[in-house]
Tab-separated table of C-alpha atoms in Angstrom:
chain	number	residue	atom	x	y	z
A	760	UNK	CA	3.539	24.851	-32.664
A	761	UNK	CA	0.417	23.258	-30.886
A	762	UNK	CA	-0.876	25.067	-27.465
A	763	UNK	CA	0.673	22.781	-24.884
A	764	UNK	CA	-1.921	24.091	-22.533
A	765	UNK	CA	-4.948	21.855	-21.297
A	766	UNK	CA	-7.343	21.043	-23.689
A	767	UNK	CA	-11.195	20.572	-22.375
A	768	UNK	CA	-12.255	17.640	-20.866
A	769	UNK	CA	-12.212	14.701	-23.001
A	770	UNK	CA	-12.818	10.723	-22.721
A	771	UNK	CA	-11.010	9.934	-25.477
A	772	UNK	CA	-7.964	10.584	-23.516
A	773	UNK	CA	-7.977	8.171	-21.056
A	774	UNK	CA	-8.242	5.286	-23.592
A	775	UNK	CA	-4.048	4.245	-22.824
A	776	UNK	CA	-5.599	4.117	-19.354
A	777	UNK	CA	-7.653	1.882	-20.134
A	778	UNK	CA	-5.625	-0.437	-22.640
A	779	UNK	CA	-2.689	-0.579	-19.356
A	780	UNK	CA	-5.577	-1.889	-17.268
A	781	UNK	CA	-6.946	-3.834	-20.054
A	782	UNK	CA	-3.724	-5.182	-20.994
A	783	UNK	CA	-2.476	-6.221	-17.320
A	784	UNK	CA	-6.431	-7.352	-16.030
A	785	UNK	CA	-6.521	-9.338	-19.734
A	786	UNK	CA	-3.480	-11.056	-19.122
A	787	UNK	CA	-3.893	-11.820	-15.625
A	788	UNK	CA	-6.787	-13.135	-16.445
A	789	UNK	CA	-5.078	-15.863	-19.072
A	790	UNK	CA	-2.369	-17.048	-16.602
A	791	UNK	CA	-5.061	-18.054	-13.894
A	792	UNK	CA	-7.241	-19.668	-15.973
A	793	UNK	CA	-4.392	-21.716	-17.091
A	794	UNK	CA	-3.339	-22.266	-13.698
A	795	UNK	CA	-0.137	-20.335	-13.685
A	796	UNK	CA	0.556	-19.057	-9.779
A	797	UNK	CA	0.951	-15.223	-9.490
A	798	UNK	CA	-0.596	-15.215	-12.775
A	799	UNK	CA	-0.893	-11.098	-12.266
A	800	UNK	CA	2.193	-10.240	-12.127
A	801	UNK	CA	3.582	-12.804	-15.017
A	802	UNK	CA	3.466	-9.523	-17.452
A	803	UNK	CA	5.553	-6.565	-14.760
A	804	UNK	CA	3.519	-3.593	-14.903
A	805	UNK	CA	6.180	-0.941	-16.151
A	806	UNK	CA	6.092	-2.869	-19.139
A	807	UNK	CA	2.158	-3.502	-19.585
A	808	UNK	CA	1.966	0.681	-19.468
A	809	UNK	CA	4.589	0.554	-22.510
A	810	UNK	CA	2.411	0.561	-25.432
A	811	UNK	CA	-0.704	2.340	-23.485
A	812	UNK	CA	3.080	5.055	-23.142
A	813	UNK	CA	2.481	4.799	-27.669
A	814	UNK	CA	-0.971	5.219	-27.476
A	815	UNK	CA	-1.152	8.793	-25.394
A	816	UNK	CA	1.396	10.101	-27.987
A	817	UNK	CA	-0.394	9.116	-30.872
A	818	UNK	CA	-3.340	10.729	-29.285
A	819	UNK	CA	-2.174	13.530	-28.141
A	820	UNK	CA	-2.983	17.195	-30.383
A	821	UNK	CA	1.010	18.843	-29.898
A	822	UNK	CA	3.869	18.904	-32.186
A	823	UNK	CA	5.834	15.473	-31.874
A	824	UNK	CA	8.530	17.472	-30.147
A	825	UNK	CA	5.845	18.861	-27.613
A	826	UNK	CA	4.247	15.331	-26.682
A	827	UNK	CA	7.989	13.963	-25.557
A	828	UNK	CA	8.358	17.132	-23.448
A	829	UNK	CA	5.101	16.819	-21.684
A	830	UNK	CA	5.659	13.139	-21.278
A	831	UNK	CA	9.306	13.581	-19.775
A	832	UNK	CA	7.704	16.528	-18.179
A	833	UNK	CA	5.539	13.847	-16.343
A	834	UNK	CA	8.203	11.801	-15.391
A	835	UNK	CA	10.737	14.459	-14.059
A	836	UNK	CA	7.596	15.560	-11.783
A	837	UNK	CA	8.748	16.213	-8.222
A	838	UNK	CA	6.496	14.429	-6.223
A	839	UNK	CA	7.668	11.714	-8.976
A	840	UNK	CA	10.768	11.790	-7.737
A	841	UNK	CA	10.798	12.291	-4.664
A	842	UNK	CA	8.554	8.995	-4.798
A	843	UNK	CA	11.237	7.397	-6.552
A	844	UNK	CA	14.248	7.717	-3.413
A	845	UNK	CA	12.243	7.043	-0.890
A	846	UNK	CA	11.107	3.802	-2.519
A	847	UNK	CA	14.693	3.697	-2.684
A	848	UNK	CA	15.856	3.528	0.879
A	849	UNK	CA	13.110	2.227	2.016
A	850	UNK	CA	13.756	-0.663	0.373
A	851	UNK	CA	17.949	-0.662	1.853
A	852	UNK	CA	16.055	-0.373	4.895
A	853	UNK	CA	14.115	-3.475	5.159
A	854	UNK	CA	16.534	-5.711	3.397
A	855	UNK	CA	19.624	-4.740	5.244
A	856	UNK	CA	17.379	-4.933	8.237
A	857	UNK	CA	16.301	-8.384	7.362
A	858	UNK	CA	19.911	-9.074	6.095
A	859	UNK	CA	20.980	-8.933	9.899
A	860	UNK	CA	18.480	-10.688	11.990
A	861	UNK	CA	15.649	-8.017	12.568
A	862	UNK	CA	13.026	-10.093	10.688
A	863	UNK	CA	13.759	-13.244	12.816
A	864	UNK	CA	13.901	-10.767	15.665
A	865	UNK	CA	10.360	-9.517	15.596
A	866	UNK	CA	8.703	-12.823	15.597
A	867	UNK	CA	10.751	-13.841	18.446
A	868	UNK	CA	9.404	-11.034	20.585
A	869	UNK	CA	6.288	-11.074	19.611
A	870	UNK	CA	5.821	-14.912	20.187
A	871	UNK	CA	7.582	-14.654	23.685
A	872	UNK	CA	4.928	-12.020	24.651
A	873	UNK	CA	1.829	-13.353	23.196
A	874	UNK	CA	-0.328	-16.922	25.963
A	875	UNK	CA	-1.407	-19.633	23.688
A	876	UNK	CA	-5.499	-18.671	24.304
A	877	UNK	CA	-3.942	-15.303	23.162
A	878	UNK	CA	-2.808	-16.902	19.958
A	879	UNK	CA	-4.650	-15.674	16.783
A	880	UNK	CA	-4.933	-11.867	17.800
A	881	UNK	CA	-1.428	-12.206	19.643
A	882	UNK	CA	-0.323	-13.259	15.568
A	883	UNK	CA	-2.435	-10.829	13.663
A	884	UNK	CA	-1.125	-8.158	16.162
A	885	UNK	CA	2.562	-9.808	15.542
A	886	UNK	CA	1.868	-9.021	11.697
A	887	UNK	CA	0.832	-5.319	11.813
A	888	UNK	CA	3.214	-4.550	14.029
A	889	UNK	CA	6.230	-5.912	11.595
A	890	UNK	CA	4.332	-5.338	8.454
A	891	UNK	CA	4.056	-1.442	9.956
A	892	UNK	CA	7.999	-1.393	10.940
A	893	UNK	CA	8.818	-3.284	7.551
A	894	UNK	CA	6.423	-1.591	5.568
A	895	UNK	CA	5.543	-4.665	3.047
A	896	UNK	CA	2.745	-6.418	3.825
A	897	UNK	CA	5.250	-9.703	1.104
A	898	UNK	CA	7.765	-9.086	3.402
A	899	UNK	CA	6.095	-10.070	6.375
A	900	UNK	CA	4.064	-12.687	5.087
A	901	UNK	CA	6.719	-14.549	3.726
A	902	UNK	CA	8.918	-14.133	7.427
A	903	UNK	CA	5.926	-15.469	9.187
A	904	UNK	CA	4.808	-18.896	6.842
A	905	UNK	CA	6.989	-20.937	8.028
A	906	UNK	CA	6.007	-20.526	11.840
A	907	UNK	CA	2.347	-20.219	11.969
A	908	UNK	CA	2.421	-23.386	9.228
A	909	UNK	CA	4.236	-25.000	11.450
A	910	UNK	CA	1.787	-23.637	14.205
A	911	UNK	CA	-1.078	-25.310	11.691
A	912	UNK	CA	0.549	-28.114	11.319
A	913	UNK	CA	0.786	-29.426	15.241
A	914	UNK	CA	-2.671	-28.228	15.613
A	915	UNK	CA	-6.168	-28.538	14.571
A	916	UNK	CA	-6.186	-25.022	14.181
A	917	UNK	CA	-7.675	-24.336	10.208
A	918	UNK	CA	-5.212	-23.710	7.752
A	919	UNK	CA	-7.310	-20.873	6.301
A	920	UNK	CA	-7.788	-18.707	9.063
A	921	UNK	CA	-4.208	-18.927	10.240
A	922	UNK	CA	-3.285	-17.352	6.846
A	923	UNK	CA	-6.384	-14.968	6.679
A	924	UNK	CA	-4.975	-13.549	10.209
A	925	UNK	CA	-2.013	-12.779	8.753
A	926	UNK	CA	-2.628	-11.355	5.575
A	927	UNK	CA	-5.203	-9.179	7.582
A	928	UNK	CA	-2.185	-8.243	10.125
A	929	UNK	CA	0.541	-8.021	7.168
A	930	UNK	CA	-2.334	-5.528	5.659
A	931	UNK	CA	-3.288	-3.471	8.917
A	932	UNK	CA	0.342	-2.773	9.211
A	933	UNK	CA	0.848	-2.050	5.453
A	934	UNK	CA	-1.528	0.430	5.096
A	935	UNK	CA	-0.137	2.217	8.861
A	936	UNK	CA	3.719	2.003	7.546
A	937	UNK	CA	5.398	5.305	7.168
A	938	UNK	CA	7.828	3.337	4.797
A	939	UNK	CA	5.414	1.272	2.238
A	940	UNK	CA	4.722	2.139	-0.771
A	941	UNK	CA	1.160	2.906	-0.537
A	942	UNK	CA	1.956	5.359	1.819
A	943	UNK	CA	4.689	6.721	0.058
A	944	UNK	CA	2.364	7.205	-2.882
A	945	UNK	CA	-0.135	8.164	-1.113
A	946	UNK	CA	0.777	11.114	0.313
A	947	UNK	CA	3.162	12.275	-2.397
A	948	UNK	CA	-0.305	12.529	-4.637
A	949	UNK	CA	-2.296	13.971	-2.322
A	950	UNK	CA	0.667	16.317	-0.929
A	951	UNK	CA	-0.036	15.775	2.873
A	952	UNK	CA	2.912	14.628	5.477
A	953	UNK	CA	3.301	11.173	6.315
A	954	UNK	CA	2.457	12.267	10.112
A	955	UNK	CA	-0.636	13.408	9.260
A	956	UNK	CA	-1.986	10.242	7.354
A	957	UNK	CA	-0.308	8.271	9.505
A	958	UNK	CA	-2.894	10.215	12.315
A	959	UNK	CA	-5.936	10.287	9.424
A	960	UNK	CA	-5.513	6.235	9.231
A	961	UNK	CA	-5.213	5.665	13.160
A	962	UNK	CA	-8.589	7.124	13.529
A	963	UNK	CA	-9.809	3.767	11.225
A	964	UNK	CA	-7.718	1.296	11.232
A	965	UNK	CA	-7.283	1.009	15.116
A	966	UNK	CA	-10.880	0.823	15.509
A	967	UNK	CA	-10.963	-1.506	12.905
A	968	UNK	CA	-8.249	-3.690	14.344
A	969	UNK	CA	-10.066	-3.782	17.925
A	970	UNK	CA	-13.564	-5.286	16.186
A	971	UNK	CA	-10.373	-8.084	14.450
A	972	UNK	CA	-9.162	-8.679	17.817
A	973	UNK	CA	-12.699	-8.999	19.501
A	974	UNK	CA	-13.389	-11.374	16.606
A	975	UNK	CA	-10.595	-13.686	16.840
A	976	UNK	CA	-10.303	-14.380	21.070
A	977	UNK	CA	-14.198	-16.265	19.903
A	978	UNK	CA	-11.595	-18.896	18.339
A	979	UNK	CA	-10.883	-21.446	21.129
A	980	UNK	CA	-6.550	-22.163	21.016
A	981	UNK	CA	-5.707	-22.775	24.984
A	982	UNK	CA	-3.718	-25.653	24.134
A	983	UNK	CA	-1.619	-24.542	21.372
A	984	UNK	CA	1.927	-25.635	21.940
A	985	UNK	CA	4.188	-22.431	20.596
A	986	UNK	CA	7.776	-22.793	19.898
A	987	UNK	CA	9.133	-19.920	19.775
A	988	UNK	CA	12.541	-19.481	17.069
A	989	UNK	CA	16.442	-18.180	18.307
A	990	UNK	CA	17.468	-14.427	17.859
A	991	UNK	CA	18.428	-11.714	19.501
A	992	UNK	CA	15.738	-9.358	20.556
A	993	UNK	CA	17.955	-6.507	20.473
A	994	UNK	CA	18.074	-6.374	16.573
A	995	UNK	CA	14.117	-5.698	16.397
A	996	UNK	CA	15.431	-2.040	17.750
A	997	UNK	CA	15.406	-0.325	14.630
A	998	UNK	CA	11.818	-1.291	13.622
A	999	UNK	CA	10.883	0.334	16.419
A	1000	UNK	CA	13.019	3.221	16.272
A	1001	UNK	CA	11.754	4.422	12.630
A	1002	UNK	CA	7.987	4.572	13.598
A	1003	UNK	CA	9.133	6.476	16.434
A	1004	UNK	CA	11.184	8.971	14.354
A	1005	UNK	CA	8.462	9.166	12.090
A	1006	UNK	CA	5.790	9.425	14.467
A	1007	UNK	CA	7.644	12.782	15.811
A	1008	UNK	CA	7.565	14.104	12.758
A	1009	UNK	CA	11.237	13.956	11.031
A	1010	UNK	CA	11.817	14.662	7.770
A	1011	UNK	CA	11.034	10.601	5.677
A	1012	UNK	CA	14.680	10.495	4.150
A	1013	UNK	CA	15.862	11.631	7.721
A	1014	UNK	CA	14.023	8.508	9.137
A	1015	UNK	CA	14.932	5.918	6.488
A	1016	UNK	CA	18.888	6.549	6.493
A	1017	UNK	CA	18.983	6.878	10.181
A	1018	UNK	CA	17.200	3.450	10.314
A	1019	UNK	CA	19.743	1.828	7.639
A	1020	UNK	CA	22.651	3.318	9.854
A	1021	UNK	CA	20.627	1.592	12.897
A	1022	UNK	CA	20.050	-1.473	11.152
A	1023	UNK	CA	23.656	-1.793	10.311
A	1024	UNK	CA	25.368	-0.838	13.305
A	1025	UNK	CA	23.253	-3.793	15.481
A	1026	UNK	CA	24.005	-6.080	13.290
A	1027	UNK	CA	27.535	-5.710	13.384
A	1028	UNK	CA	27.881	-5.642	16.959
A	1029	UNK	CA	25.361	-8.504	17.324
A	1030	UNK	CA	26.093	-10.929	14.307
A	1031	UNK	CA	29.253	-9.286	12.934
A	1032	UNK	CA	27.824	-8.117	10.302
A	1033	UNK	CA	30.298	-6.363	7.918
A	1034	UNK	CA	30.977	-3.629	5.828
A	1035	UNK	CA	30.583	-5.216	2.041
A	1036	UNK	CA	27.647	-6.972	2.826
A	1037	UNK	CA	26.095	-3.887	4.266
A	1038	UNK	CA	26.896	-2.306	0.925
A	1039	UNK	CA	25.617	-5.400	-1.109
A	1040	UNK	CA	22.987	-4.993	0.647
A	1041	UNK	CA	22.347	-1.467	0.089
A	1042	UNK	CA	21.952	-2.141	-3.435
A	1043	UNK	CA	20.356	-5.130	-3.338
A	1044	UNK	CA	17.457	-2.657	-1.757
A	1045	UNK	CA	17.074	-0.190	-4.269
A	1046	UNK	CA	17.023	-3.031	-6.614
A	1047	UNK	CA	13.599	-4.802	-5.402
A	1048	UNK	CA	12.030	-1.672	-5.680
A	1049	UNK	CA	12.717	-0.827	-9.150
A	1050	UNK	CA	9.260	-2.188	-10.473
A	1051	UNK	CA	7.366	0.283	-8.805
A	1052	UNK	CA	10.475	2.910	-9.249
A	1053	UNK	CA	10.154	2.148	-13.200
A	1054	UNK	CA	6.613	1.978	-12.889
A	1055	UNK	CA	5.769	5.337	-10.907
A	1056	UNK	CA	7.908	7.043	-13.523
A	1057	UNK	CA	6.067	6.044	-16.451
A	1058	UNK	CA	2.523	6.680	-15.037
A	1059	UNK	CA	4.181	9.837	-14.256
A	1060	UNK	CA	4.967	10.393	-17.722
A	1061	UNK	CA	1.615	9.172	-19.248
A	1062	UNK	CA	-0.571	11.043	-16.263
A	1063	UNK	CA	0.273	14.317	-18.133
A	1064	UNK	CA	-0.505	13.196	-20.902
A	1065	UNK	CA	-4.200	11.788	-20.143
A	1066	UNK	CA	-4.136	15.423	-18.307
A	1067	UNK	CA	-2.709	17.422	-21.208
A	1068	UNK	CA	-5.252	16.081	-23.263
A	1069	UNK	CA	-8.101	16.189	-20.590
A	1070	UNK	CA	-8.840	12.747	-19.567
A	1071	UNK	CA	-8.153	13.875	-15.803
A	1072	UNK	CA	-10.343	16.584	-15.610
A	1073	UNK	CA	-12.983	13.891	-17.798
A	1074	UNK	CA	-12.520	11.321	-14.738
A	1075	UNK	CA	-13.029	13.865	-12.075
A	1076	UNK	CA	-16.191	15.078	-13.529
A	1077	UNK	CA	-17.373	11.842	-13.968
A	1078	UNK	CA	-16.296	10.604	-10.637
A	1079	UNK	CA	-17.875	13.375	-8.455
A	1080	UNK	CA	-20.958	13.861	-10.440
A	1081	UNK	CA	-21.558	10.074	-9.610
A	1082	UNK	CA	-20.971	10.871	-5.888
A	1083	UNK	CA	-22.787	13.746	-5.546
A	1084	UNK	CA	-25.606	11.438	-6.790
A	1085	UNK	CA	-24.754	9.441	-3.625
A	1086	UNK	CA	-24.241	12.010	-1.178
A	1087	UNK	CA	-25.463	15.716	-1.437
A	1088	UNK	CA	-22.287	17.472	0.583
A	1089	UNK	CA	-20.050	18.418	-1.509
A	1090	UNK	CA	-16.911	16.493	1.258
A	1091	UNK	CA	-18.698	13.281	2.059
A	1092	UNK	CA	-19.210	13.154	-2.001
A	1093	UNK	CA	-15.347	13.122	-2.456
A	1094	UNK	CA	-14.455	10.463	0.261
A	1095	UNK	CA	-16.900	8.504	-1.453
A	1096	UNK	CA	-15.807	9.229	-4.803
A	1097	UNK	CA	-11.983	8.221	-4.252
A	1098	UNK	CA	-13.130	5.380	-1.990
A	1099	UNK	CA	-15.108	4.073	-4.664
A	1100	UNK	CA	-12.040	4.670	-7.367
A	1101	UNK	CA	-9.286	3.320	-5.730
A	1102	UNK	CA	-11.239	0.338	-5.424
A	1103	UNK	CA	-12.220	-0.450	-8.753
A	1104	UNK	CA	-8.531	0.681	-9.949
A	1105	UNK	CA	-7.111	-1.953	-7.247
A	1106	UNK	CA	-9.429	-4.926	-8.229
A	1107	UNK	CA	-8.440	-4.090	-12.123
A	1108	UNK	CA	-4.886	-4.621	-11.361
A	1109	UNK	CA	-4.188	-6.142	-7.978
A	1110	UNK	CA	-2.232	-4.234	-6.593
A	1111	UNK	CA	-2.548	-1.381	-4.165
A	1112	UNK	CA	0.335	0.301	-5.175
A	1113	UNK	CA	0.339	1.033	-8.333
A	1114	UNK	CA	-4.239	1.590	-8.123
A	1115	UNK	CA	-2.867	4.850	-5.872
A	1116	UNK	CA	-0.801	5.633	-8.371
A	1117	UNK	CA	-3.593	5.130	-11.037
A	1118	UNK	CA	-6.155	6.734	-8.732
A	1119	UNK	CA	-3.825	9.662	-7.192
A	1120	UNK	CA	-4.258	12.812	-9.671
A	1121	UNK	CA	-8.251	12.511	-10.287
A	1122	UNK	CA	-8.630	11.792	-5.908
A	1123	UNK	CA	-6.593	14.967	-5.153
A	1124	UNK	CA	-8.963	17.057	-7.608
A	1125	UNK	CA	-11.986	15.287	-6.262
A	1126	UNK	CA	-10.603	16.235	-2.627
A	1127	UNK	CA	-9.990	20.305	-3.481
A	1128	UNK	CA	-14.030	20.253	-5.215
A	1129	UNK	CA	-14.974	19.181	-1.945
A	1130	UNK	CA	-12.483	20.278	0.805
A	1131	UNK	CA	-10.859	17.007	1.343
A	1132	UNK	CA	-8.009	17.542	3.151
A	1133	UNK	CA	-5.431	15.808	2.028
A	1134	UNK	CA	-4.880	13.913	5.162
A	1135	UNK	CA	-8.175	12.320	4.556
A	1136	UNK	CA	-7.787	11.722	0.602
A	1137	UNK	CA	-4.341	9.549	1.275
A	1138	UNK	CA	-5.479	7.373	4.211
A	1139	UNK	CA	-8.573	6.759	2.243
A	1140	UNK	CA	-5.972	5.968	-0.967
A	1141	UNK	CA	-4.497	3.878	0.935
A	1142	UNK	CA	-7.264	1.814	3.145
A	1143	UNK	CA	-9.234	0.994	0.000
A	1144	UNK	CA	-6.376	0.317	-1.918
A	1145	UNK	CA	-5.101	-2.250	1.110
A	1146	UNK	CA	-8.999	-3.750	1.662
A	1147	UNK	CA	-9.184	-4.621	-1.426
A	1148	UNK	CA	-6.072	-6.147	-2.071
A	1149	UNK	CA	-5.967	-8.302	1.305
A	1150	UNK	CA	-9.838	-9.836	-0.537
A	1151	UNK	CA	-8.271	-10.427	-3.970
A	1152	UNK	CA	-7.928	-14.270	-4.201
A	1153	UNK	CA	-5.880	-13.151	-7.147
A	1154	UNK	CA	-3.930	-10.629	-5.321
A	1155	UNK	CA	-0.507	-11.703	-4.351
A	1156	UNK	CA	-1.151	-11.895	-0.134
A	1157	UNK	CA	-3.356	-14.286	-0.593
A	1158	UNK	CA	-1.310	-16.373	-3.720
A	1159	UNK	CA	1.481	-16.519	-2.125
A	1160	UNK	CA	-0.129	-17.546	1.166
A	1161	UNK	CA	-2.437	-20.386	-0.934
A	1162	UNK	CA	1.310	-21.379	-2.069
A	1163	UNK	CA	2.522	-21.330	1.525
A	1164	UNK	CA	-0.301	-23.604	2.857
A	1165	UNK	CA	-1.289	-25.432	-0.372
A	1166	UNK	CA	-4.890	-23.685	0.080
A	1167	UNK	CA	-7.320	-22.196	-2.113
A	1168	UNK	CA	-6.228	-18.710	-2.437
A	1169	UNK	CA	-10.469	-17.935	-2.113
A	1170	UNK	CA	-10.477	-19.405	1.069
A	1171	UNK	CA	-7.240	-16.758	2.230
A	1172	UNK	CA	-9.373	-14.261	1.624
A	1173	UNK	CA	-12.657	-15.202	2.926
A	1174	UNK	CA	-11.023	-15.245	5.898
A	1175	UNK	CA	-8.910	-12.163	6.091
A	1176	UNK	CA	-11.431	-10.622	8.515
A	1177	UNK	CA	-9.845	-7.152	9.135
A	1178	UNK	CA	-10.172	-6.220	5.603
A	1179	UNK	CA	-13.755	-6.480	5.638
A	1180	UNK	CA	-14.240	-4.812	8.950
A	1181	UNK	CA	-11.835	-2.160	7.820
A	1182	UNK	CA	-13.994	-1.221	4.675
A	1183	UNK	CA	-17.511	-1.140	7.184
A	1184	UNK	CA	-15.477	0.907	9.474
A	1185	UNK	CA	-14.739	3.253	6.651
A	1186	UNK	CA	-17.724	3.463	5.259
A	1187	UNK	CA	-19.663	3.941	8.502
A	1188	UNK	CA	-17.398	6.956	9.334
A	1189	UNK	CA	-17.545	8.515	5.398
A	1190	UNK	CA	-21.184	7.860	6.091
A	1191	UNK	CA	-22.188	9.244	9.916
A	1192	UNK	CA	-18.912	11.677	10.167
A	1193	UNK	CA	-20.859	14.871	10.058
A	1194	UNK	CA	-19.939	16.731	6.851
A	1195	UNK	CA	-16.824	19.773	6.986
A	1196	UNK	CA	-19.350	22.080	5.097
A	1197	UNK	CA	-22.249	21.644	8.102
A	1198	UNK	CA	-19.737	22.912	11.149
A	1199	UNK	CA	-17.666	26.148	12.213
A	1200	UNK	CA	-15.165	26.715	9.976
A	1201	UNK	CA	-11.565	25.578	11.954
A	1202	UNK	CA	-7.881	27.101	10.824
A	1203	UNK	CA	-7.340	22.821	10.884
A	1204	UNK	CA	-10.206	22.613	8.709
A	1205	UNK	CA	-9.065	25.007	6.276
């Protein structure tokens, strides 16, 4: 039987990945040219990856049984399975909390706090907090769009600006949230805790958010009337609870499990939320994660085939070589490589979670070679995936806001100031931070 050990680095082994990207991107561009809404989501990604898996199996030099074993072994990888279970719990929490009125409570709480003169920065912060709590930029935008559209129609504030502010805040929260699928994918592929990744992210995201707020303050909105929707503000507490528990370092399964119970309990005591509805919403939440759940499993299997055939070794060496030409410091070069690889992948697939899954293993190899801490590579993965996703005119966020506000998705993308500021801050930190090899070694940096 053929030796199952990894083969030497080979560019040919990357052909299945290229096929997946061509199918996914090509189909999206075609539907985009035809004027179809959500063009890049017409071909489900778990279906688009199937021909790539078949090609990966055909290219393998192993015996056929061993090829299947390699693929199934990748599907059943511990990190992949753990990631998928977290997806299910995150989906359940989001659905239960929304069904009990938690999203309306978060919106009402935010609008109760912000004054009209602080409207745009306030909307950015509200979107950020809700997205951090919900773990989904799309859910946040869907919840806030009707409220903000009403504000735009009642005033002379630019609709593209309002839409861009919402996308900016949603991407800020999506990047930081511990229950976001991007965070789950980034931490599991890099092998770090969510708390460590969260702390590393804060050092980049908070300065970018501050610059964004300063930029938004320059707009005068003091005369804008605000209509605050009615909601039970107590229902927002489960969202804050999971943020606090996660930052305290509680295991993510415990955090999400407690979040689901708290959301249901508050709903039962305040809005007569019933047990039957609770069980149905949990299952609905599981279903909402079906696409990313299946794609994660299939990408795990495809990655195992590509790894065995030497494709990931080739890609890691290529990206490392290119990054080393930009910087002579290994750690800085690795950071540049992770950022560039993630941004390019997201530009192709228009999905930040998919791009992290695709770039995750190569990024981990780059981080190891360059002595880049797992929390830092996870942070860079998530940051640059969110940067590109928020700025893409054919990304789901811009398409949703364009459809909701009846404006061009491109005009939405051009006003997502936070995404551009976040990219600038992250690049500046990568360039100007003194590389680890220039410092005295410490236990933390080891």
